[in-house]
CSV table of C-alpha atoms and ligand atoms in Angstrom, one decimal:
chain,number,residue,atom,x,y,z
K,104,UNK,CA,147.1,115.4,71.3
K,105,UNK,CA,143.7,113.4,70.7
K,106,UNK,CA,140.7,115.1,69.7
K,107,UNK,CA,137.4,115.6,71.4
K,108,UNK,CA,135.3,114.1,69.5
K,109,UNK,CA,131.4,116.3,69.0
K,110,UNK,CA,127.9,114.8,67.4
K,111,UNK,CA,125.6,116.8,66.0
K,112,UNK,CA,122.0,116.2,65.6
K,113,UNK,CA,119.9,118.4,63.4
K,114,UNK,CA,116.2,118.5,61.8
K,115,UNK,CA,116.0,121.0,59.4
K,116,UNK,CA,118.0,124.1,57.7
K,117,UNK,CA,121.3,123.7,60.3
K,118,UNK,CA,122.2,127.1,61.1
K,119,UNK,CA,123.9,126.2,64.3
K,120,UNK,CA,125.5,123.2,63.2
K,121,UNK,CA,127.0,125.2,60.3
K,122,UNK,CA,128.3,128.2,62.8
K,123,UNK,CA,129.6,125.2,65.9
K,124,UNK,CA,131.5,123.8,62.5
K,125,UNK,CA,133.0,127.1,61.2
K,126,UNK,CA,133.5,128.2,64.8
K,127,UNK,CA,136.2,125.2,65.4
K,128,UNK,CA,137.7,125.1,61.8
K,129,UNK,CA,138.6,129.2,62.3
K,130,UNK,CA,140.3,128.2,65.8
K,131,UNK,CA,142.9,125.4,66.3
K,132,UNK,CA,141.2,124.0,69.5
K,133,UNK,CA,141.1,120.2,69.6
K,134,UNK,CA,138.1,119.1,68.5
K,135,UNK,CA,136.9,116.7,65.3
K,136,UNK,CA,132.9,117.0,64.2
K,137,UNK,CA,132.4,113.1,63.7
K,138,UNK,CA,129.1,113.0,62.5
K,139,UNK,CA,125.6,115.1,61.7
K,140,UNK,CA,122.7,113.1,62.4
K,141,UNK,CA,119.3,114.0,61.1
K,142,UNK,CA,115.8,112.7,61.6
K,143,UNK,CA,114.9,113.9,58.5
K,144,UNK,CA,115.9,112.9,54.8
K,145,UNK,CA,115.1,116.0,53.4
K,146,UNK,CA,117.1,118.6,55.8
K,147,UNK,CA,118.6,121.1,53.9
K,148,UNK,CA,121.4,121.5,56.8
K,149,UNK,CA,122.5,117.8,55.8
K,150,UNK,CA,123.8,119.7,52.4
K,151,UNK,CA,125.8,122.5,54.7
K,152,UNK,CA,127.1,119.9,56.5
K,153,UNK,CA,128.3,117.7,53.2
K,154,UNK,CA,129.4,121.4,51.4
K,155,UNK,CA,132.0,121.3,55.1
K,156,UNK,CA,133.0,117.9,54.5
K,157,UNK,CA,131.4,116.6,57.3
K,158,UNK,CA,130.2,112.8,57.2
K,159,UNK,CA,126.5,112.6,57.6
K,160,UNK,CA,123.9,110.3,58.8
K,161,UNK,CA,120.1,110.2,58.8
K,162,UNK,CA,117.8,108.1,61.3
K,163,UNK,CA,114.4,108.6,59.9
K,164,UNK,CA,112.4,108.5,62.5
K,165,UNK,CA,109.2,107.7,60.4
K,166,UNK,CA,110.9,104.2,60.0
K,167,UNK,CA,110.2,103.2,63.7
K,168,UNK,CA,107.3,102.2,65.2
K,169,UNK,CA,107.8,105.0,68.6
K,170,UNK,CA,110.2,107.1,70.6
K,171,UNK,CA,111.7,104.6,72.2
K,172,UNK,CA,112.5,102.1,69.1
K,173,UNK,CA,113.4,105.7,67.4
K,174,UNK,CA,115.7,106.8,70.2
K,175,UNK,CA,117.5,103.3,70.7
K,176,UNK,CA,118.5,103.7,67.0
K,177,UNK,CA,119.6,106.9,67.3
K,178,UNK,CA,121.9,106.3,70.5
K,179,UNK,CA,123.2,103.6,68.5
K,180,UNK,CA,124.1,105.7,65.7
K,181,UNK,CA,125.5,108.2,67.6
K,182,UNK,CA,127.4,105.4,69.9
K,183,UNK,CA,129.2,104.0,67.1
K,184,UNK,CA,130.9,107.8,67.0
K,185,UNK,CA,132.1,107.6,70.4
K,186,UNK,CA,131.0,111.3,71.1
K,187,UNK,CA,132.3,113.2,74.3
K,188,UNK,CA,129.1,115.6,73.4
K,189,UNK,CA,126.2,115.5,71.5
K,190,UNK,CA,124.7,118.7,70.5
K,191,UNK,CA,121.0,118.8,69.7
K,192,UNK,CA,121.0,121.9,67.0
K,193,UNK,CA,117.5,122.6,65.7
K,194,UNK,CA,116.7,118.5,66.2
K,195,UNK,CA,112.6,118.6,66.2
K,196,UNK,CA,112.7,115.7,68.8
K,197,UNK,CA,111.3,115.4,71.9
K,198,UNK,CA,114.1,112.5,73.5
K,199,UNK,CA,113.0,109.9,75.9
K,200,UNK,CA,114.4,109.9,79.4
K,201,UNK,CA,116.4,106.3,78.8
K,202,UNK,CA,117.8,108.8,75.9
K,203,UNK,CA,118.8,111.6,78.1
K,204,UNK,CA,120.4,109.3,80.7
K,205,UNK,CA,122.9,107.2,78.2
K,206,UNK,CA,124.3,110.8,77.4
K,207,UNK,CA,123.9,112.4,80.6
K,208,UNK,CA,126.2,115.4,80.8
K,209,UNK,CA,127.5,115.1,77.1
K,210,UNK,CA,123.3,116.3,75.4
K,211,UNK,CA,123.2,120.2,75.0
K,212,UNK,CA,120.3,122.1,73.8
K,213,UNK,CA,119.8,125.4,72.4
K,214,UNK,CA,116.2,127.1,73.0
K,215,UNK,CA,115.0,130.2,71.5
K,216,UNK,CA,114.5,131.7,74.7
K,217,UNK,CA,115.8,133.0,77.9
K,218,UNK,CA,114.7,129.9,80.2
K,219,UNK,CA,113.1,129.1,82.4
K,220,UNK,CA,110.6,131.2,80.8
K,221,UNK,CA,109.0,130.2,77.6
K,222,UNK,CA,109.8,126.5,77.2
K,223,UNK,CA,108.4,124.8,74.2
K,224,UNK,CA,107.6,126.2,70.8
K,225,UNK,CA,106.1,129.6,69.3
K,226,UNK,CA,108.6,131.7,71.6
K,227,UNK,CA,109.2,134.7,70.0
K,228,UNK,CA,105.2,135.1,69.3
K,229,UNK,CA,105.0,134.2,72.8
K,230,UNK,CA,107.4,136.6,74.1
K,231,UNK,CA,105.7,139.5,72.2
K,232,UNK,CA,102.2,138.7,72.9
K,233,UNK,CA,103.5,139.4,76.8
K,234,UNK,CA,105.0,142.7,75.9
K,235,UNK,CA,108.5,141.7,77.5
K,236,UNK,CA,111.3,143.2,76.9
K,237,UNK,CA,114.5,140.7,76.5
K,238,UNK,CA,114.5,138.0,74.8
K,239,UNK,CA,117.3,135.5,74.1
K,240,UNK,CA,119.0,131.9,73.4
K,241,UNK,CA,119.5,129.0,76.1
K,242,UNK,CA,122.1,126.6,76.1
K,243,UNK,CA,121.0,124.0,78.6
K,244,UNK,CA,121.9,119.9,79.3
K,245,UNK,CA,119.0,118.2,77.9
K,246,UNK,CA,116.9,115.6,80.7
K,247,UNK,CA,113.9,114.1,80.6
K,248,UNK,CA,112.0,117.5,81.9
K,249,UNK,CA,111.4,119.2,78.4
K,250,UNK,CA,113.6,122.4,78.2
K,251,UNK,CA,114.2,122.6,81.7
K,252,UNK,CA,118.1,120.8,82.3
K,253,UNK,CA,120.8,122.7,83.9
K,254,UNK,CA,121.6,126.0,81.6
K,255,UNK,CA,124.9,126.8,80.9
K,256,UNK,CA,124.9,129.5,78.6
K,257,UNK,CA,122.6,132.4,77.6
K,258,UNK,CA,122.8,135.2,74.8
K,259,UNK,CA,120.5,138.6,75.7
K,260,UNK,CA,118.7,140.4,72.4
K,261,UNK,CA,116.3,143.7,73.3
K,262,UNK,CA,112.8,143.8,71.9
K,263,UNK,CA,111.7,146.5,70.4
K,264,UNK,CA,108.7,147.7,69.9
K,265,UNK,CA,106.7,147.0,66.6
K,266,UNK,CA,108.8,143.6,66.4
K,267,UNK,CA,107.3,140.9,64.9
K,268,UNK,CA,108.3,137.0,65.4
K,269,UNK,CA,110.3,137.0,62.3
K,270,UNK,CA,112.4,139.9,63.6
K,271,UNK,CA,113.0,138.5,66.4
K,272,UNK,CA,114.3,135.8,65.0
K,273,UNK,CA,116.7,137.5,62.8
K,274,UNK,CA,118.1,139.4,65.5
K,275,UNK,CA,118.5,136.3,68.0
K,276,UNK,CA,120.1,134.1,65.2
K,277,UNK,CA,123.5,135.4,65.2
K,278,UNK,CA,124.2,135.7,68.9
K,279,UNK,CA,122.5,131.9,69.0
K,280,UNK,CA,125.9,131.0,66.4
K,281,UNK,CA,128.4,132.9,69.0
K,282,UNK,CA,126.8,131.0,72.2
K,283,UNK,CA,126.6,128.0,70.9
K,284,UNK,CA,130.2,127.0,70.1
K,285,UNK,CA,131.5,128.5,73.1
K,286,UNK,CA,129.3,126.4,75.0
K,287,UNK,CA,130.2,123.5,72.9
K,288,UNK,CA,133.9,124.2,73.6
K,289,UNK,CA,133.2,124.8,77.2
K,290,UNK,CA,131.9,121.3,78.0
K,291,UNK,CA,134.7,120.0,75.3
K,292,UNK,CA,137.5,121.2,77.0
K,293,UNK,CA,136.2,120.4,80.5
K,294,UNK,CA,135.9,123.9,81.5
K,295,UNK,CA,132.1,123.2,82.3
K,296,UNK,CA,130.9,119.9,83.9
K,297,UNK,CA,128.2,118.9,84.9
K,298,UNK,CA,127.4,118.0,88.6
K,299,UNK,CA,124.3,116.7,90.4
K,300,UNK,CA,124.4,120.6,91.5
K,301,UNK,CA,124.2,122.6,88.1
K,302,UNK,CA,127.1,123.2,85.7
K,303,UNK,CA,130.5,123.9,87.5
K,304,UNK,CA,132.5,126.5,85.7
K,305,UNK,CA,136.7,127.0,86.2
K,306,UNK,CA,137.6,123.6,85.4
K,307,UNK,CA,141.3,123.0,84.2
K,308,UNK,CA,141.4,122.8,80.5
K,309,UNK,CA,142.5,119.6,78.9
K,310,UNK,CA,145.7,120.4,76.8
K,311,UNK,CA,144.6,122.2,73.5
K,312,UNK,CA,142.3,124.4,75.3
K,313,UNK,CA,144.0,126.7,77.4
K,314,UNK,CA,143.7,130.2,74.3
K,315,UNK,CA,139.9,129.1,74.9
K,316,UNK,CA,137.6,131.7,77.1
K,317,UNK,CA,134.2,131.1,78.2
K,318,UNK,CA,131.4,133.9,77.9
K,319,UNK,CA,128.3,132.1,79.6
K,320,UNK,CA,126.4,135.2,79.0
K,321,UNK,CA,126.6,137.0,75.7
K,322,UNK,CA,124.3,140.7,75.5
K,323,UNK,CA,123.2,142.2,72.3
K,324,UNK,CA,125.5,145.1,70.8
K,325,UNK,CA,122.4,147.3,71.9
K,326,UNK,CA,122.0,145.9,75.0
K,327,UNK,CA,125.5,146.5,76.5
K,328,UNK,CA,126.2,150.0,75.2
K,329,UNK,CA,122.9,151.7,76.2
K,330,UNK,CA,122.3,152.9,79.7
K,331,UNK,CA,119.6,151.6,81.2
K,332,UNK,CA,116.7,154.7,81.2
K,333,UNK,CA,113.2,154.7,83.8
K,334,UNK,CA,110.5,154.9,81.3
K,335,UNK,CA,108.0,157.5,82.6
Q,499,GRF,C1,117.1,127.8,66.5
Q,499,GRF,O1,116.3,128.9,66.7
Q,499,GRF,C2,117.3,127.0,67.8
Q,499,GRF,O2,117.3,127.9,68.9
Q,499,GRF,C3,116.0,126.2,67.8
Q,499,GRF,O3,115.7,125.8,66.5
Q,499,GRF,C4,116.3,126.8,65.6
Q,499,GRF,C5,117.2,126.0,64.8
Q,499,GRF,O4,117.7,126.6,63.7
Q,499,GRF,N1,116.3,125.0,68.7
Q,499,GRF,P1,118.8,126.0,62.8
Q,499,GRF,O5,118.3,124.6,62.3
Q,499,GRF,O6,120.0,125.7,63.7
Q,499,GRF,O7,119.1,126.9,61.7
């Protein structure tokens, strides 16, 4: 049975590329890592990745003259692996449209928030300077309208009150590692594509696939055994 084949692209520690590469080795799901790109030398994720015998790659981005000579030699790295998906896991990047479209419907995302809302950077800070309270992940196709592709997948986390951004963080971190995989293996095993419409879900799996189940919504332990209470 071939393999689908996944990129990864990181830019710095690689906590999500380290839980997407445990995730498959703990399940026998088709699926081969072929390569962990970085735009950065120094990432200490490119270690994690080496310590899972990964190969890895870096396209340094301060070696090109702009975005666009950056992001040709990036697609070209990534090419030459012949991915089926591409998953942009912490990557710092901000990719060019002509990026987006040569892996239209294989580039995934995963934002610190529950989108559309808070797009960008500084979410958590964000989301507690607005007193709301849920936060969460994203897992979204990336095109050229920054955070703001198709979402497939989203993890739920409460807030609580005297949180700070570092908190926040630590709580969301964990359920980013369980979405993130899943959503992985959900575009992997064709259970999720991608139309002009949105994603479609309740595709056929490709052989290999069929023990595989997809949660597109993932709630905090908190958040799904409390009852919801009016707040007088
Ligand atoms: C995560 O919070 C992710 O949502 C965001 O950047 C962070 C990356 O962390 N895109 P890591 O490099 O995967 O540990």
């Amino acid at each position: 049975m071939s393999k689908k084949r996944l990129s990864i692209l990181i830019s710095g520690r690689g906590s999500n590329m380290a839980a997407v590469a445990d995730w498959f080795a703990q399940r026998a799901l088709p699926v081969e890592i072929v390569q962990v790109v970085s735009n950065r030398p120094e990432a200490a994720g490119l270690a994690a990745a080496h310590q899972r015998g990964l190969k890895t790659e870096v396209v340094d981005h301060r070696d090109y003259p702009d975005r666009l000579a950056f992001d040709e030699a990036m697609a070209q790295v990534l090419h030459q692996a012949c991915p089926d998906l591409v998953l942009m896991a912490g990557y710092m990047r901000i990719v060019s449209p002509g990026f987006c479209l040569a892996f239209a419907g294989r580039l995934l995302n995963i934002h610190p928030s529950l989108l559309p809302a808070y797009p960008g950077t500084q979410t958590h800070a964000r989301v507690l300077a607005d007193g709301v309270s849920v936060h969460g992940a994203t897992v979204h196709a990336v095109t050229a309208d920054l955070d703001q592709g198709p979402i497939l997948a989203q993890a739920v986390i409460p807030v609580h009150p005297g949180d700070t951004p570092a908190r926040l963080a630590e709580r969301l971190l964990p359920m980013e590692h369980q979405l993130y995989p899943q959503a992985a293996a959900a575009v992997l095993s064709g259970v999720a594509r991608l139309t002009p419409a949105g994603w479609q879900l309740g595709g056929t799996p490709a052989a290999g696939f069929e023990s595989f189940v997809f949660q597109s919504r993932l709630l905090h332990p908190e958040l799904s055994q409390r009852p919801i209470h009016a707040t007088h």
